[in-house]
Short mmCIF file of C-alpha atoms and ligand atoms in Angstrom, two decimals:
data_model
loop_
_atom_site.label_atom_id
_atom_site.label_comp_id
_atom_site.label_asym_id
_atom_site.label_seq_id
_atom_site.Cartn_x
_atom_site.Cartn_y
_atom_site.Cartn_z
CA MET A 6 79.43 163.77 28.13
CA VAL A 7 77.44 162.37 25.35
CA GLU A 8 77.67 163.79 21.61
CA ARG A 9 74.32 162.83 19.76
CA PHE A 10 74.68 162.88 15.91
CA LEU A 11 73.33 166.21 14.80
CA GLU A 12 71.88 164.06 11.78
CA ASN A 13 70.05 161.69 14.07
CA PRO A 14 68.13 159.45 13.18
CA ILE A 15 70.49 158.46 10.54
CA ILE A 16 68.29 155.49 9.59
CA LYS A 17 64.50 155.48 9.53
CA THR A 18 61.86 152.94 8.35
CA THR A 19 61.24 154.96 5.20
CA ASP A 20 64.88 154.39 4.35
CA ILE A 21 64.33 150.78 4.25
CA ALA A 22 62.91 148.98 1.21
CA PRO A 23 60.47 146.13 2.62
CA SER A 24 62.03 142.30 2.09
CA THR A 25 59.01 141.59 0.44
CA PRO A 26 55.99 143.35 -1.71
CA GLY A 27 53.18 143.48 0.64
CA MET A 28 55.24 144.44 4.02
CA MET A 29 55.62 147.70 5.69
CA VAL A 30 58.71 147.96 7.31
CA GLU A 31 57.54 149.12 11.01
CA CYS A 32 60.73 149.42 12.84
CA VAL A 33 64.65 149.58 11.89
CA LEU A 34 66.83 149.07 15.10
CA ASN A 35 69.42 147.98 17.13
CA PRO A 36 72.28 147.39 14.67
CA GLY A 37 75.33 145.53 15.28
CA VAL A 38 78.36 147.23 14.08
CA PHE A 39 81.77 146.32 12.16
CA ARG A 40 84.57 147.66 10.07
CA PHE A 41 85.17 145.90 6.88
CA LYS A 42 87.07 146.61 3.57
CA ASP A 43 87.86 150.29 5.14
CA LYS A 44 84.22 151.01 5.46
CA ILE A 45 81.78 150.97 8.77
CA TRP A 46 79.06 148.66 8.23
CA LEU A 47 75.64 148.09 10.31
CA ILE A 48 73.67 144.62 10.21
CA LEU A 49 70.11 146.09 11.23
CA ARG A 50 67.17 144.57 12.71
CA VAL A 51 64.24 145.22 10.28
CA ALA A 52 60.96 144.72 11.78
CA GLU A 53 58.03 144.00 9.45
CA ARG A 54 54.20 143.30 9.08
CA PRO A 55 51.70 143.70 6.34
CA LYS A 56 49.59 146.68 6.03
CA GLN A 57 47.00 146.61 8.68
CA ARG A 58 43.17 146.57 7.74
CA GLU A 59 41.03 148.50 9.88
CA GLY A 60 39.73 146.28 12.73
CA TYR A 61 42.47 143.55 12.65
CA ILE A 62 46.05 142.87 13.56
CA SER A 63 48.15 140.73 11.24
CA PHE A 64 51.70 139.61 11.65
CA PRO A 65 53.78 137.20 9.80
CA VAL A 66 55.52 134.37 11.26
CA MET A 67 58.07 132.21 9.10
CA THR A 68 57.14 128.85 8.17
CA GLY A 69 59.68 125.96 8.76
CA LYS A 70 60.30 126.32 5.02
CA GLY A 71 61.57 129.57 5.05
CA THR A 72 58.43 131.44 3.95
CA PRO A 73 56.33 134.12 5.81
CA GLU A 74 52.89 132.99 6.62
CA ILE A 75 50.24 135.75 7.54
CA LEU A 76 48.40 135.41 10.98
CA GLU A 77 45.32 137.59 11.47
CA PHE A 78 42.96 138.34 14.24
CA ARG A 79 40.01 140.68 14.92
CA LYS A 80 41.08 143.80 17.20
CA ASP A 81 37.76 142.84 19.04
CA ASP A 82 37.87 139.58 19.80
CA PRO A 83 38.03 138.86 23.53
CA HIS A 84 40.75 136.46 23.42
CA LEU A 85 43.18 138.61 22.22
CA ASP A 86 45.69 140.93 24.40
CA LEU A 87 47.78 143.67 22.74
CA SER A 88 48.48 145.58 25.43
CA ASP A 89 52.35 145.43 24.54
CA PRO A 90 53.12 146.96 21.00
CA ARG A 91 55.69 144.42 20.65
CA ALA A 92 53.63 141.55 21.46
CA VAL A 93 50.32 139.74 20.26
CA ARG A 94 48.71 136.98 22.88
CA TYR A 95 45.94 135.41 21.77
CA GLU A 96 44.16 132.48 23.60
CA GLY A 97 47.12 132.59 26.19
CA LYS A 98 49.80 131.98 23.24
CA TRP A 99 52.51 134.48 22.50
CA TYR A 100 53.44 136.04 19.17
CA LEU A 101 55.63 138.86 17.94
CA SER A 102 53.61 141.77 16.29
CA THR A 103 56.32 142.05 13.78
CA LEU A 104 58.94 139.71 12.02
CA SER A 105 62.62 140.66 12.12
CA HIS A 106 65.36 139.87 9.67
CA LEU A 107 68.80 141.57 9.60
CA ARG A 108 70.02 143.53 6.90
CA LEU A 109 73.48 144.99 5.61
CA MET A 110 74.27 148.40 5.17
CA CYS A 111 77.67 150.23 4.97
CA SER A 112 78.87 153.83 5.06
CA ASP A 113 82.16 155.69 4.62
CA ASP A 114 81.52 158.38 6.99
CA GLY A 115 79.72 156.44 9.94
CA ILE A 116 76.74 158.75 9.37
CA HIS A 117 75.20 158.19 5.54
CA PHE A 118 74.51 154.51 4.86
CA HIS A 119 73.42 152.48 1.89
CA GLU A 120 72.88 149.13 0.73
CA PRO A 121 76.01 147.58 -0.61
CA THR A 122 75.76 145.67 -4.29
CA ASN A 123 77.57 142.29 -4.07
CA PHE A 124 76.78 141.29 -0.85
CA PRO A 125 73.80 139.20 0.22
CA THR A 126 72.28 142.04 2.08
CA LYS A 127 69.21 140.15 3.79
CA ILE A 128 69.60 137.58 6.48
CA PHE A 129 66.17 135.67 7.35
CA GLY A 130 65.41 133.49 10.27
CA LEU A 131 65.57 129.74 9.33
CA GLY A 132 64.34 126.51 10.60
CA PRO A 133 62.00 126.06 13.95
CA LEU A 134 64.01 127.98 16.52
CA GLU A 135 63.79 131.21 14.43
CA THR A 136 59.94 130.98 12.84
CA TYR A 137 59.52 134.66 14.95
CA GLY A 138 62.23 136.08 13.32
CA ILE A 139 65.88 137.08 14.43
CA GLU A 140 67.04 140.02 16.32
CA ASP A 141 69.49 142.45 17.59
CA CYS A 142 72.73 140.87 16.29
CA ARG A 143 76.26 141.71 17.95
CA VAL A 144 79.59 141.28 16.08
CA SER A 145 82.72 140.50 17.11
CA VAL A 146 85.67 139.95 15.19
CA VAL A 147 87.54 136.76 17.21
CA ASP A 148 90.86 135.49 15.44
CA GLY A 149 89.82 137.30 12.51
CA VAL A 150 86.48 135.89 12.10
CA TYR A 151 83.42 137.84 12.49
CA CYS A 152 81.23 136.29 15.01
CA LEU A 153 77.45 137.34 15.23
CA THR A 154 75.45 136.44 18.08
CA PHE A 155 71.78 137.17 17.94
CA THR A 156 68.07 136.63 19.17
CA GLN A 157 66.30 133.52 17.73
CA VAL A 158 62.93 133.96 18.35
CA SER A 159 59.81 130.99 18.18
CA GLU A 160 57.19 129.49 20.07
CA HIS A 161 59.81 127.18 21.77
CA GLY A 162 61.38 130.31 23.47
CA VAL A 163 64.00 133.43 22.92
CA GLY A 164 67.90 132.22 22.60
CA VAL A 165 70.98 132.87 21.23
CA GLY A 166 72.10 131.80 18.00
CA LEU A 167 75.67 131.80 16.20
CA MET A 168 76.70 132.32 12.61
CA ARG A 169 80.12 133.25 11.50
CA THR A 170 81.97 134.40 8.33
CA ARG A 171 84.89 135.88 6.97
CA ASP A 172 83.75 137.79 3.98
CA TRP A 173 80.09 138.53 4.40
CA ILE A 174 79.35 136.34 1.56
CA THR A 175 79.56 132.92 2.95
CA PHE A 176 78.39 132.09 6.79
CA SER A 177 78.61 128.92 8.86
CA HIS A 178 75.42 128.78 10.71
CA ASP A 179 76.18 127.28 13.94
CA GLY A 180 72.93 126.91 15.58
CA MET A 181 71.67 127.95 19.08
CA ILE A 182 74.68 128.16 21.53
CA ILE A 183 72.53 129.17 24.31
CA PRO A 184 68.64 128.16 24.90
CA PRO A 185 65.98 129.90 26.10
CA HIS A 186 65.40 132.19 27.91
CA ASN A 187 68.54 133.93 27.09
CA LYS A 188 69.70 136.97 24.93
CA ASP A 189 72.00 140.16 24.95
CA CYS A 190 75.16 138.12 24.23
CA ALA A 191 78.25 139.78 23.57
CA ILE A 192 81.64 137.93 22.69
CA PHE A 193 84.99 139.38 24.15
CA GLU A 194 87.24 139.86 20.96
CA GLU A 195 90.28 138.22 22.58
CA GLN A 196 90.90 135.05 24.95
CA ILE A 197 91.50 135.62 28.63
CA GLY A 198 93.63 132.74 29.95
CA GLY A 199 93.54 130.71 26.97
CA LYS A 200 89.78 130.86 26.96
CA TYR A 201 86.78 132.74 25.27
CA TYR A 202 84.31 134.70 27.01
CA CYS A 203 80.97 136.26 26.42
CA LEU A 204 78.28 137.94 28.55
CA HIS A 205 74.49 137.18 28.22
CA ARG A 206 71.51 137.41 30.06
CA PRO A 207 68.84 134.82 30.96
CA SER A 208 65.44 136.15 31.45
CA GLY A 209 61.91 135.59 32.62
CA VAL A 210 62.62 133.81 36.29
CA ASP A 211 60.69 133.84 38.89
CA LEU A 212 63.99 133.60 41.51
CA GLY A 213 66.68 135.45 40.18
CA GLY A 214 66.04 137.93 37.93
CA ASN A 215 67.25 139.74 34.45
CA TYR A 216 70.72 139.79 35.40
CA ILE A 217 73.91 139.91 33.01
CA TRP A 218 76.21 136.43 33.22
CA LEU A 219 79.21 135.73 32.03
CA ALA A 220 80.33 131.92 30.52
CA SER A 221 83.50 130.96 29.07
CA SER A 222 84.33 128.50 26.21
CA VAL A 223 87.41 126.65 24.02
CA ASP A 224 85.36 126.72 21.05
CA LEU A 225 83.16 129.74 20.80
CA LEU A 226 80.09 126.65 20.46
CA HIS A 227 80.00 125.07 23.86
CA TRP A 228 79.76 127.48 26.52
CA GLY A 229 80.18 126.55 30.47
CA GLN A 230 81.15 127.83 33.75
CA HIS A 231 78.55 130.40 34.23
CA THR A 232 78.43 132.97 36.53
CA CYS A 233 76.11 135.78 37.46
CA ILE A 234 78.21 139.14 37.78
CA LEU A 235 75.78 141.73 37.39
CA HIS A 236 72.34 142.31 39.08
CA THR A 237 69.68 144.65 38.27
CA ARG A 238 69.59 147.78 41.07
CA PRO A 239 66.36 148.46 43.24
CA GLY A 240 65.41 151.68 42.90
CA MET A 241 67.52 152.88 40.14
CA TRP A 242 67.35 153.15 36.07
CA ASP A 243 68.66 149.41 35.70
CA CYS A 244 66.05 147.99 38.30
CA ALA A 245 63.98 145.77 36.29
CA ARG A 246 66.67 144.38 33.57
CA VAL A 247 69.95 144.73 32.59
CA GLY A 248 71.37 143.45 29.36
CA ALA A 249 75.17 143.62 27.68
CA GLY A 250 75.50 145.86 24.62
CA ALA A 251 78.22 144.89 22.16
CA ALA A 252 81.94 143.22 22.81
CA PRO A 253 83.54 144.64 25.89
CA ILE A 254 86.04 147.15 24.97
CA LYS A 255 89.75 146.33 26.23
CA THR A 256 91.13 149.58 28.01
CA LYS A 257 93.96 149.51 30.58
CA GLU A 258 91.54 149.77 33.40
CA GLY A 259 89.70 146.93 32.73
CA TRP A 260 86.89 145.68 30.04
CA LEU A 261 84.35 148.41 29.50
CA GLU A 262 80.88 147.04 28.66
CA ILE A 263 78.25 149.42 27.79
CA TYR A 264 75.03 147.74 28.73
CA HIS A 265 71.27 148.67 28.84
CA GLY A 266 69.19 148.90 32.07
CA ALA A 267 65.47 149.06 32.08
CA ASP A 268 63.04 150.09 34.79
CA PHE A 269 59.31 148.64 35.50
CA ASN A 270 58.00 151.25 33.24
CA ASN A 271 60.44 149.91 30.65
CA ARG A 272 62.49 152.73 30.16
CA TYR A 273 65.66 152.19 28.83
CA CYS A 274 68.57 153.68 29.24
CA LEU A 275 72.47 153.03 28.73
CA GLY A 276 75.14 152.73 31.39
CA ALA A 277 78.69 151.22 31.64
CA ALA A 278 80.65 148.63 33.68
CA LEU A 279 83.99 147.98 34.27
CA LEU A 280 85.21 144.10 34.23
CA ASP A 281 88.68 143.08 35.37
CA LEU A 282 91.15 142.12 32.57
CA HIS A 283 92.37 139.03 33.72
CA HIS A 284 89.33 138.05 35.87
CA PRO A 285 86.35 139.43 33.91
CA GLU A 286 83.82 138.13 36.66
CA LYS A 287 84.69 140.69 38.79
CA VAL A 288 82.86 143.91 38.24
CA LEU A 289 85.21 147.03 39.25
CA ALA A 290 82.68 149.98 38.62
CA ARG A 291 79.49 150.77 37.50
CA SER A 292 77.64 154.02 36.40
CA VAL A 293 75.40 155.47 39.08
CA LYS A 294 73.52 157.65 36.39
CA PRO A 295 73.26 156.50 33.03
CA LEU A 296 75.66 157.56 30.03
CA LEU A 297 72.58 158.01 27.69
CA GLU A 298 69.01 158.33 28.50
CA PRO A 299 66.03 158.66 26.24
CA VAL A 300 65.48 162.54 26.18
CA ALA A 301 65.53 163.54 22.50
CA GLU A 302 62.07 163.42 20.94
CA TYR A 303 62.90 160.37 18.72
CA GLU A 304 64.16 158.59 21.74
CA GLN A 305 60.70 159.04 23.51
CA THR A 306 58.00 158.83 20.71
CA GLY A 307 57.99 155.98 18.37
CA PHE A 308 56.73 151.92 17.92
CA PHE A 309 57.99 151.59 21.63
CA GLY A 310 58.82 154.83 23.22
CA ASN A 311 61.33 156.05 25.93
CA VAL A 312 63.97 153.21 24.67
CA VAL A 313 67.67 153.73 23.78
CA PHE A 314 69.14 150.48 23.01
CA THR A 315 72.91 149.36 21.84
CA ASN A 316 74.53 146.71 20.62
CA GLY A 317 77.00 147.63 18.44
CA HIS A 318 79.73 150.60 18.18
CA ILE A 319 83.08 151.20 16.74
CA VAL A 320 86.17 152.28 18.77
CA SER A 321 89.25 154.68 17.40
CA GLY A 322 91.46 155.67 20.03
CA ASP A 323 89.65 157.39 23.06
CA GLU A 324 86.78 157.81 21.00
CA ILE A 325 83.70 155.09 20.74
CA THR A 326 80.98 155.80 18.46
CA LEU A 327 77.93 154.40 19.40
CA TYR A 328 74.98 153.12 17.30
CA TYR A 329 71.66 152.67 18.73
CA GLY A 330 68.02 151.89 18.42
CA ALA A 331 65.53 154.66 19.48
CA SER A 332 61.98 154.28 20.35
CA ASP A 333 62.58 150.34 18.63
CA GLU A 334 62.00 152.58 15.51
CA VAL A 335 64.95 154.47 14.36
CA ILE A 336 68.75 154.04 14.34
CA CYS A 337 70.68 156.99 15.79
CA GLY A 338 74.25 157.71 16.82
CA ALA A 339 76.54 159.11 19.69
CA ARG A 340 79.91 159.58 20.39
CA PHE A 341 81.41 159.36 23.81
CA SER A 342 85.02 159.65 25.31
CA ILE A 343 86.37 156.24 26.88
CA GLN A 344 88.31 158.39 29.53
CA GLU A 345 85.43 160.55 30.18
CA ILE A 346 83.46 157.28 30.73
CA LEU A 347 86.54 155.43 33.25
CA ASP A 348 86.53 158.98 35.30
CA GLY A 349 82.74 159.37 35.67
CA ILE A 350 82.46 155.75 37.21
CA MET A 351 85.68 154.83 39.06
C1 MAN B 416 64.21 143.92 24.22
C2 MAN B 416 65.32 144.20 23.35
C3 MAN B 416 65.02 144.74 22.16
C4 MAN B 416 64.17 145.95 22.34
C5 MAN B 416 63.97 146.33 23.60
C6 MAN B 416 62.91 147.46 23.94
O1 MAN B 416 64.94 143.67 25.93
O2 MAN B 416 65.21 142.64 23.19
O3 MAN B 416 64.95 144.18 21.02
O4 MAN B 416 64.96 147.13 21.78
O5 MAN B 416 63.62 145.05 24.44
O6 MAN B 416 61.93 147.29 23.16
#
């Protein structure tokens, strides 16, 4: 049912120049995807840290002034916890082991990507809510405007930021639209009953769980009427956490959402959910088995193995071209038929 690109992985860390001298690109992952000027564009997440010294762990954090500062700890320091490669915990305080920014690339064929000229290609975290970086950007086109929702990370927590642009040259910075702990926010590309809608994912709670929620808004900035619509499922591939991918795809059967689910071993797969066209809080169907599982070598081995994660796709007729991060280290592509997905879940 899934056809992976033969060229996978299509973007690797060695294809990407570090943002500043002295940095190493550790991961390129989780791209948002959009069409613009007759090309296919990715807004990828580039995760960097300095070249590592033997016996030490070092990583950058952004200062409020927008310049990176390097923190370094001895690996044998008893106050240090490095049990998750994505995080650093020192004396009870959490940091990320890499600092992420967003990077633009474009392509004529959707397979071979290059950095465009005449566009600002790097978007860095700014201000106190983005000192640990910005991640996993979704791009929805709403009323002809590209709406970028992305994860803002800082010592204050993880929340959803919004930027908007028409031309990818000037951006409005609309700040945090959903406060911590929250991520995986995808805005629907059409209004339903005169309102905008989004999917989002609160997390890190003791009561409840990592579930997908729906919210509505009249201006894309202020979100309310929050409704929990999709839970994790005990014993299944999405038992520990679920989160939306990119903007839901409108089909005659309903809104088709490709989402990620993880189990308690942090194995990330992708599945589909179908939401009612007029009442998107109603989940009509959902994948029993994943649509995409980490089975290829590049999906099982890397910075954080056994992960396939998506937040971007292009739709053309019945075909979804899905872009995804594999093992949190490289970018891949795969094609699906919408009809086959619908037939498989209904
Ligand atoms: C998080 C996400 C992604 C990442 C996965 C797997 O849930 O925010 O950034 O790809 O974990 O590590």
